Amino acid sequence: MSARSAIVLLLGIATTIAGCDKPASGNGQAVANQTTEQVSAPSADEAPPSTASAQKAGTVDRSHKGEAAPAAAFANAAGKPLTVKAFGGKPTLVNLWATWCAPCVKEMPTLDAAAKASSGRVRFVAVSEDMDPKKARAFFADRHLSAIEPMYDPQLGLSLALNANLPTTILYDKRGREVWRVTGERDWASAESRALLNEA
């Protein structure tokens, strides 16, 4: 195997590990892949990428800092269409997830814990990319997740607008401008994550 072929193979493996870019077989959902151009150089509070061109899952990407949230609509628990802009006036953490995404499921309790610890300073919104919103509603009820606001995006509009793998978590400031994003699982209740949430 040539060196070039080996590099291509490693990048493919790293991209697969980075997030749930496709569902478990048989349910027909897919989310757009993140491109390597979205990866920025890590700062002091970030882990270095696992390779020169692939970002390690759970690290912070600041390459979209200052960008306005997309206008793609999703629905709240009552079925009312909303956009991220509707949350203006308070920093908002938007988590894109799905019940079929193992890293999403694993990190959700830490998101709920972080939301409780923020005492309302940051709004936590979990936007389900499940085609059947009933699955996400049941997931929240079964796990007693009470501090995160569940939202539903069965048309995948938000994840496609952001070109995002799952899970992707984005912090927006009170003006609806992106501060940073994380692709892949992260412990949101850790001290490092608390420091990140204080940036907005």
PDB file of C-alpha atoms in Angstrom:
ATOM      1  CA  MET A   1       0.000   0.000   0.000  1.00  0.00           C
ATOM      2  CA  SER A   2       1.363   3.410  -0.971  1.00  0.00           C
ATOM      3  CA  ALA A   3       1.738   6.208   1.593  1.00  0.00           C
ATOM      4  CA  ARG A   4      -1.012   8.183  -0.188  1.00  0.00           C
ATOM      5  CA  SER A   5      -3.428   5.227  -0.002  1.00  0.00           C
ATOM      6  CA  ALA A   6      -2.660   4.771   3.695  1.00  0.00           C
ATOM      7  CA  ILE A   7      -3.409   8.450   4.410  1.00  0.00           C
ATOM      8  CA  VAL A   8      -6.742   8.257   2.529  1.00  0.00           C
ATOM      9  CA  LEU A   9      -7.677   5.122   4.486  1.00  0.00           C
ATOM     10  CA  LEU A  10      -6.810   6.766   7.844  1.00  0.00           C
ATOM     11  CA  LEU A  11      -8.853   9.873   6.988  1.00  0.00           C
ATOM     12  CA  GLY A  12     -11.833   7.697   6.114  1.00  0.00           C
ATOM     13  CA  ILE A  13     -11.616   5.861   9.416  1.00  0.00           C
ATOM     14  CA  ALA A  14     -11.219   9.110  11.400  1.00  0.00           C
ATOM     15  CA  THR A  15     -14.275  10.644   9.697  1.00  0.00           C
ATOM     16  CA  THR A  16     -16.355   7.581  10.514  1.00  0.00           C
ATOM     17  CA  ILE A  17     -15.314   7.692  14.173  1.00  0.00           C
ATOM     18  CA  ALA A  18     -15.892  11.463  14.476  1.00  0.00           C
ATOM     19  CA  GLY A  19     -19.675  11.270  14.498  1.00  0.00           C
ATOM     20  CA  CYS A  20     -22.868   9.510  13.498  1.00  0.00           C
ATOM     21  CA  ASP A  21     -22.987  10.611   9.880  1.00  0.00           C
ATOM     22  CA  LYS A  22     -25.459   7.834   9.103  1.00  0.00           C
ATOM     23  CA  PRO A  23     -28.120   5.965  11.078  1.00  0.00           C
ATOM     24  CA  ALA A  24     -28.337   2.365  12.073  1.00  0.00           C
ATOM     25  CA  SER A  25     -29.200   0.288   9.004  1.00  0.00           C
ATOM     26  CA  GLY A  26     -32.766   0.221   7.831  1.00  0.00           C
ATOM     27  CA  ASN A  27     -34.266   3.555   8.863  1.00  0.00           C
ATOM     28  CA  GLY A  28     -33.228   5.583   5.829  1.00  0.00           C
ATOM     29  CA  GLN A  29     -31.891   8.684   7.550  1.00  0.00           C
ATOM     30  CA  ALA A  30     -28.629  10.352   6.591  1.00  0.00           C
ATOM     31  CA  VAL A  31     -26.911  13.548   7.666  1.00  0.00           C
ATOM     32  CA  ALA A  32     -24.379  15.481   5.596  1.00  0.00           C
ATOM     33  CA  ASN A  33     -20.704  14.834   6.342  1.00  0.00           C
ATOM     34  CA  GLN A  34     -18.462  17.494   7.854  1.00  0.00           C
ATOM     35  CA  THR A  35     -15.667  18.608   5.541  1.00  0.00           C
ATOM     36  CA  THR A  36     -12.081  18.907   6.677  1.00  0.00           C
ATOM     37  CA  GLU A  37     -12.155  22.600   5.742  1.00  0.00           C
ATOM     38  CA  GLN A  38     -14.396  23.186   8.805  1.00  0.00           C
ATOM     39  CA  VAL A  39     -11.590  22.178  11.150  1.00  0.00           C
ATOM     40  CA  SER A  40      -9.648  24.988  12.793  1.00  0.00           C
ATOM     41  CA  ALA A  41      -6.376  24.993  14.660  1.00  0.00           C
ATOM     42  CA  PRO A  42      -6.962  24.101  18.313  1.00  0.00           C
ATOM     43  CA  SER A  43      -6.526  26.684  21.027  1.00  0.00           C
ATOM     44  CA  ALA A  44      -5.037  26.012  24.459  1.00  0.00           C
ATOM     45  CA  ASP A  45      -8.278  24.492  25.790  1.00  0.00           C
ATOM     46  CA  GLU A  46      -8.678  22.075  22.898  1.00  0.00           C
ATOM     47  CA  ALA A  47      -7.236  18.664  22.167  1.00  0.00           C
ATOM     48  CA  PRO A  48      -5.082  18.459  19.017  1.00  0.00           C
ATOM     49  CA  PRO A  49      -6.564  16.690  15.973  1.00  0.00           C
ATOM     50  CA  SER A  50      -5.881  12.960  15.748  1.00  0.00           C
ATOM     51  CA  THR A  51      -4.318  13.458  12.314  1.00  0.00           C
ATOM     52  CA  ALA A  52      -3.152  16.472  10.355  1.00  0.00           C
ATOM     53  CA  SER A  53      -6.460  16.643   8.433  1.00  0.00           C
ATOM     54  CA  ALA A  54      -9.055  15.031  10.690  1.00  0.00           C
ATOM     55  CA  GLN A  55     -10.527  16.567  13.826  1.00  0.00           C
ATOM     56  CA  LYS A  56     -10.781  14.385  16.910  1.00  0.00           C
ATOM     57  CA  ALA A  57     -14.345  13.785  18.058  1.00  0.00           C
ATOM     58  CA  GLY A  58     -15.349  16.096  20.893  1.00  0.00           C
ATOM     59  CA  THR A  59     -12.863  18.868  20.180  1.00  0.00           C
ATOM     60  CA  VAL A  60     -13.781  22.494  19.629  1.00  0.00           C
ATOM     61  CA  ASP A  61     -14.061  24.038  16.160  1.00  0.00           C
ATOM     62  CA  ARG A  62     -13.950  27.864  16.061  1.00  0.00           C
ATOM     63  CA  SER A  63     -13.793  28.229  12.282  1.00  0.00           C
ATOM     64  CA  HIS A  64     -17.441  29.408  12.126  1.00  0.00           C
ATOM     65  CA  LYS A  65     -17.140  31.974  14.931  1.00  0.00           C
ATOM     66  CA  GLY A  66     -19.326  35.027  14.322  1.00  0.00           C
ATOM     67  CA  GLU A  67     -21.561  33.338  11.737  1.00  0.00           C
ATOM     68  CA  ALA A  68     -25.299  33.845  12.107  1.00  0.00           C
ATOM     69  CA  ALA A  69     -27.419  30.799  12.870  1.00  0.00           C
ATOM     70  CA  PRO A  70     -29.142  29.325   9.815  1.00  0.00           C
ATOM     71  CA  ALA A  71     -32.773  30.226   9.150  1.00  0.00           C
ATOM     72  CA  ALA A  72     -33.821  26.556   8.944  1.00  0.00           C
ATOM     73  CA  ALA A  73     -36.957  25.905  10.980  1.00  0.00           C
ATOM     74  CA  PHE A  74     -37.654  23.090  13.424  1.00  0.00           C
ATOM     75  CA  ALA A  75     -40.538  22.509  15.832  1.00  0.00           C
ATOM     76  CA  ASN A  76     -40.928  22.815  19.593  1.00  0.00           C
ATOM     77  CA  ALA A  77     -42.867  20.332  21.739  1.00  0.00           C
ATOM     78  CA  ALA A  78     -46.162  22.036  20.809  1.00  0.00           C
ATOM     79  CA  GLY A  79     -45.384  21.770  17.093  1.00  0.00           C
ATOM     80  CA  LYS A  80     -44.698  25.500  16.663  1.00  0.00           C
ATOM     81  CA  PRO A  81     -42.029  26.247  14.029  1.00  0.00           C
ATOM     82  CA  LEU A  82     -38.958  28.015  15.425  1.00  0.00           C
ATOM     83  CA  THR A  83     -35.468  29.014  14.353  1.00  0.00           C
ATOM     84  CA  VAL A  84     -32.348  29.553  16.452  1.00  0.00           C
ATOM     85  CA  LYS A  85     -32.941  33.297  16.048  1.00  0.00           C
ATOM     86  CA  ALA A  86     -36.074  32.919  18.201  1.00  0.00           C
ATOM     87  CA  PHE A  87     -33.801  32.244  21.189  1.00  0.00           C
ATOM     88  CA  GLY A  88     -32.065  35.622  20.920  1.00  0.00           C
ATOM     89  CA  GLY A  89     -31.304  37.539  24.089  1.00  0.00           C
ATOM     90  CA  LYS A  90     -29.692  34.618  25.893  1.00  0.00           C
ATOM     91  CA  PRO A  91     -26.727  32.383  24.989  1.00  0.00           C
ATOM     92  CA  THR A  92     -28.067  29.136  23.532  1.00  0.00           C
ATOM     93  CA  LEU A  93     -26.451  25.737  23.195  1.00  0.00           C
ATOM     94  CA  VAL A  94     -27.984  23.793  20.305  1.00  0.00           C
ATOM     95  CA  ASN A  95     -27.378  20.039  20.225  1.00  0.00           C
ATOM     96  CA  LEU A  96     -28.212  18.097  17.054  1.00  0.00           C
ATOM     97  CA  TRP A  97     -28.847  14.467  17.897  1.00  0.00           C
ATOM     98  CA  ALA A  98     -30.916  11.365  17.140  1.00  0.00           C
ATOM     99  CA  THR A  99     -32.024   8.297  19.057  1.00  0.00           C
ATOM    100  CA  TRP A 100     -30.168   6.012  16.607  1.00  0.00           C
ATOM    101  CA  CYS A 101     -26.836   7.798  17.226  1.00  0.00           C
ATOM    102  CA  ALA A 102     -24.896   6.041  20.004  1.00  0.00           C
ATOM    103  CA  PRO A 103     -22.576   8.992  20.850  1.00  0.00           C
ATOM    104  CA  CYS A 104     -25.640  11.275  20.988  1.00  0.00           C
ATOM    105  CA  VAL A 105     -27.382   8.980  23.455  1.00  0.00           C
ATOM    106  CA  LYS A 106     -24.247   8.628  25.576  1.00  0.00           C
ATOM    107  CA  GLU A 107     -23.624  12.372  25.962  1.00  0.00           C
ATOM    108  CA  MET A 108     -27.244  13.410  26.578  1.00  0.00           C
ATOM    109  CA  PRO A 109     -27.180  12.934  30.399  1.00  0.00           C
ATOM    110  CA  THR A 110     -24.075  15.160  30.597  1.00  0.00           C
ATOM    111  CA  LEU A 111     -25.891  17.840  28.572  1.00  0.00           C
ATOM    112  CA  ASP A 112     -28.802  17.678  30.996  1.00  0.00           C
ATOM    113  CA  ALA A 113     -26.405  17.966  33.951  1.00  0.00           C
ATOM    114  CA  ALA A 114     -24.680  20.955  32.341  1.00  0.00           C
ATOM    115  CA  ALA A 115     -28.041  22.616  31.730  1.00  0.00           C
ATOM    116  CA  LYS A 116     -28.953  22.218  35.396  1.00  0.00           C
ATOM    117  CA  ALA A 117     -25.571  23.586  36.485  1.00  0.00           C
ATOM    118  CA  SER A 118     -25.960  26.684  34.284  1.00  0.00           C
ATOM    119  CA  SER A 119     -28.984  27.758  36.362  1.00  0.00           C
ATOM    120  CA  GLY A 120     -30.673  29.255  33.320  1.00  0.00           C
ATOM    121  CA  ARG A 121     -27.743  31.422  32.202  1.00  0.00           C
ATOM    122  CA  VAL A 122     -27.475  29.376  28.976  1.00  0.00           C
ATOM    123  CA  ARG A 123     -30.461  27.924  27.174  1.00  0.00           C
ATOM    124  CA  PHE A 124     -29.973  24.247  26.231  1.00  0.00           C
ATOM    125  CA  VAL A 125     -31.875  23.030  23.161  1.00  0.00           C
ATOM    126  CA  ALA A 126     -31.709  19.465  21.820  1.00  0.00           C
ATOM    127  CA  VAL A 127     -32.942  19.258  18.224  1.00  0.00           C
ATOM    128  CA  SER A 128     -33.840  15.676  17.296  1.00  0.00           C
ATOM    129  CA  GLU A 129     -33.048  14.653  13.727  1.00  0.00           C
ATOM    130  CA  ASP A 130     -35.236  11.541  14.026  1.00  0.00           C
ATOM    131  CA  MET A 131     -37.785  11.227  11.237  1.00  0.00           C
ATOM    132  CA  ASP A 132     -40.314  10.100  13.857  1.00  0.00           C
ATOM    133  CA  PRO A 133     -40.480  12.699  16.674  1.00  0.00           C
ATOM    134  CA  LYS A 134     -42.268  10.152  18.902  1.00  0.00           C
ATOM    135  CA  LYS A 135     -38.950   8.323  19.361  1.00  0.00           C
ATOM    136  CA  ALA A 136     -37.261  11.461  20.696  1.00  0.00           C
ATOM    137  CA  ARG A 137     -40.218  12.264  22.976  1.00  0.00           C
ATOM    138  CA  ALA A 138     -40.105   8.745  24.431  1.00  0.00           C
ATOM    139  CA  PHE A 139     -36.325   8.996  24.870  1.00  0.00           C
ATOM    140  CA  PHE A 140     -36.649  12.200  26.937  1.00  0.00           C
ATOM    141  CA  ALA A 141     -39.486  10.789  29.026  1.00  0.00           C
ATOM    142  CA  ASP A 142     -37.766   7.461  29.716  1.00  0.00           C
ATOM    143  CA  ARG A 143     -34.536   9.141  30.855  1.00  0.00           C
ATOM    144  CA  HIS A 144     -36.198  11.976  32.813  1.00  0.00           C
ATOM    145  CA  LEU A 145     -34.234  14.684  30.973  1.00  0.00           C
ATOM    146  CA  SER A 146     -35.750  17.843  32.370  1.00  0.00           C
ATOM    147  CA  ALA A 147     -33.289  20.704  31.892  1.00  0.00           C
ATOM    148  CA  ILE A 148     -32.901  20.500  28.090  1.00  0.00           C
ATOM    149  CA  GLU A 149     -35.630  21.820  25.797  1.00  0.00           C
ATOM    150  CA  PRO A 150     -36.540  19.130  23.229  1.00  0.00           C
ATOM    151  CA  MET A 151     -37.089  20.245  19.642  1.00  0.00           C
ATOM    152  CA  TYR A 152     -37.843  18.226  16.511  1.00  0.00           C
ATOM    153  CA  ASP A 153     -36.479  18.407  12.966  1.00  0.00           C
ATOM    154  CA  PRO A 154     -37.864  15.402  11.049  1.00  0.00           C
ATOM    155  CA  GLN A 155     -37.037  17.044   7.701  1.00  0.00           C
ATOM    156  CA  LEU A 156     -33.347  17.357   8.752  1.00  0.00           C
ATOM    157  CA  GLY A 157     -33.384  21.025   7.729  1.00  0.00           C
ATOM    158  CA  LEU A 158     -31.081  22.280  10.481  1.00  0.00           C
ATOM    159  CA  SER A 159     -28.469  19.534  10.176  1.00  0.00           C
ATOM    160  CA  LEU A 160     -28.375  19.940   6.384  1.00  0.00           C
ATOM    161  CA  ALA A 161     -28.106  23.737   6.664  1.00  0.00           C
ATOM    162  CA  LEU A 162     -25.154  23.295   9.032  1.00  0.00           C
ATOM    163  CA  ASN A 163     -23.642  20.402   7.024  1.00  0.00           C
ATOM    164  CA  ALA A 164     -23.399  18.616  10.364  1.00  0.00           C
ATOM    165  CA  ASN A 165     -22.695  15.079  11.522  1.00  0.00           C
ATOM    166  CA  LEU A 166     -24.368  13.859  14.694  1.00  0.00           C
ATOM    167  CA  PRO A 167     -23.895  14.748  17.403  1.00  0.00           C
ATOM    168  CA  THR A 168     -23.008  18.363  16.720  1.00  0.00           C
ATOM    169  CA  THR A 169     -23.292  20.945  19.490  1.00  0.00           C
ATOM    170  CA  ILE A 170     -23.094  24.682  18.785  1.00  0.00           C
ATOM    171  CA  LEU A 171     -22.924  27.564  21.236  1.00  0.00           C
ATOM    172  CA  TYR A 172     -24.592  30.772  20.045  1.00  0.00           C
ATOM    173  CA  ASP A 173     -24.197  34.085  21.826  1.00  0.00           C
ATOM    174  CA  LYS A 174     -27.185  36.235  22.807  1.00  0.00           C
ATOM    175  CA  ARG A 175     -27.198  37.816  19.328  1.00  0.00           C
ATOM    176  CA  GLY A 176     -27.488  34.412  17.626  1.00  0.00           C
ATOM    177  CA  ARG A 177     -23.858  34.377  16.443  1.00  0.00           C
ATOM    178  CA  GLU A 178     -21.835  31.201  16.641  1.00  0.00           C
ATOM    179  CA  VAL A 179     -19.122  31.036  19.295  1.00  0.00           C
ATOM    180  CA  TRP A 180     -17.891  27.480  18.665  1.00  0.00           C
ATOM    181  CA  ARG A 181     -19.080  24.021  17.700  1.00  0.00           C
ATOM    182  CA  VAL A 182     -18.210  20.472  18.709  1.00  0.00           C
ATOM    183  CA  THR A 183     -18.732  17.442  16.483  1.00  0.00           C
ATOM    184  CA  GLY A 184     -18.828  14.115  18.279  1.00  0.00           C
ATOM    185  CA  GLU A 185     -19.421  13.069  21.854  1.00  0.00           C
ATOM    186  CA  ARG A 186     -18.207  15.211  24.746  1.00  0.00           C
ATOM    187  CA  ASP A 187     -18.638  15.208  28.523  1.00  0.00           C
ATOM    188  CA  TRP A 188     -20.613  18.428  28.892  1.00  0.00           C
ATOM    189  CA  ALA A 189     -20.532  18.249  32.695  1.00  0.00           C
ATOM    190  CA  SER A 190     -16.718  18.395  32.846  1.00  0.00           C
ATOM    191  CA  ALA A 191     -14.794  21.426  34.120  1.00  0.00           C
ATOM    192  CA  GLU A 192     -13.382  22.028  30.622  1.00  0.00           C
ATOM    193  CA  SER A 193     -16.862  22.090  29.122  1.00  0.00           C
ATOM    194  CA  ARG A 194     -18.139  24.438  31.836  1.00  0.00           C
ATOM    195  CA  ALA A 195     -15.337  26.829  30.919  1.00  0.00           C
ATOM    196  CA  LEU A 196     -16.360  26.653  27.252  1.00  0.00           C
ATOM    197  CA  LEU A 197     -19.972  27.461  28.123  1.00  0.00           C
ATOM    198  CA  ASN A 198     -18.798  30.580  29.941  1.00  0.00           C
ATOM    199  CA  GLU A 199     -17.509  32.022  26.659  1.00  0.00           C
ATOM    200  CA  ALA A 200     -20.953  33.230  25.566  1.00  0.00           C
TER     201      ALA A 200
END
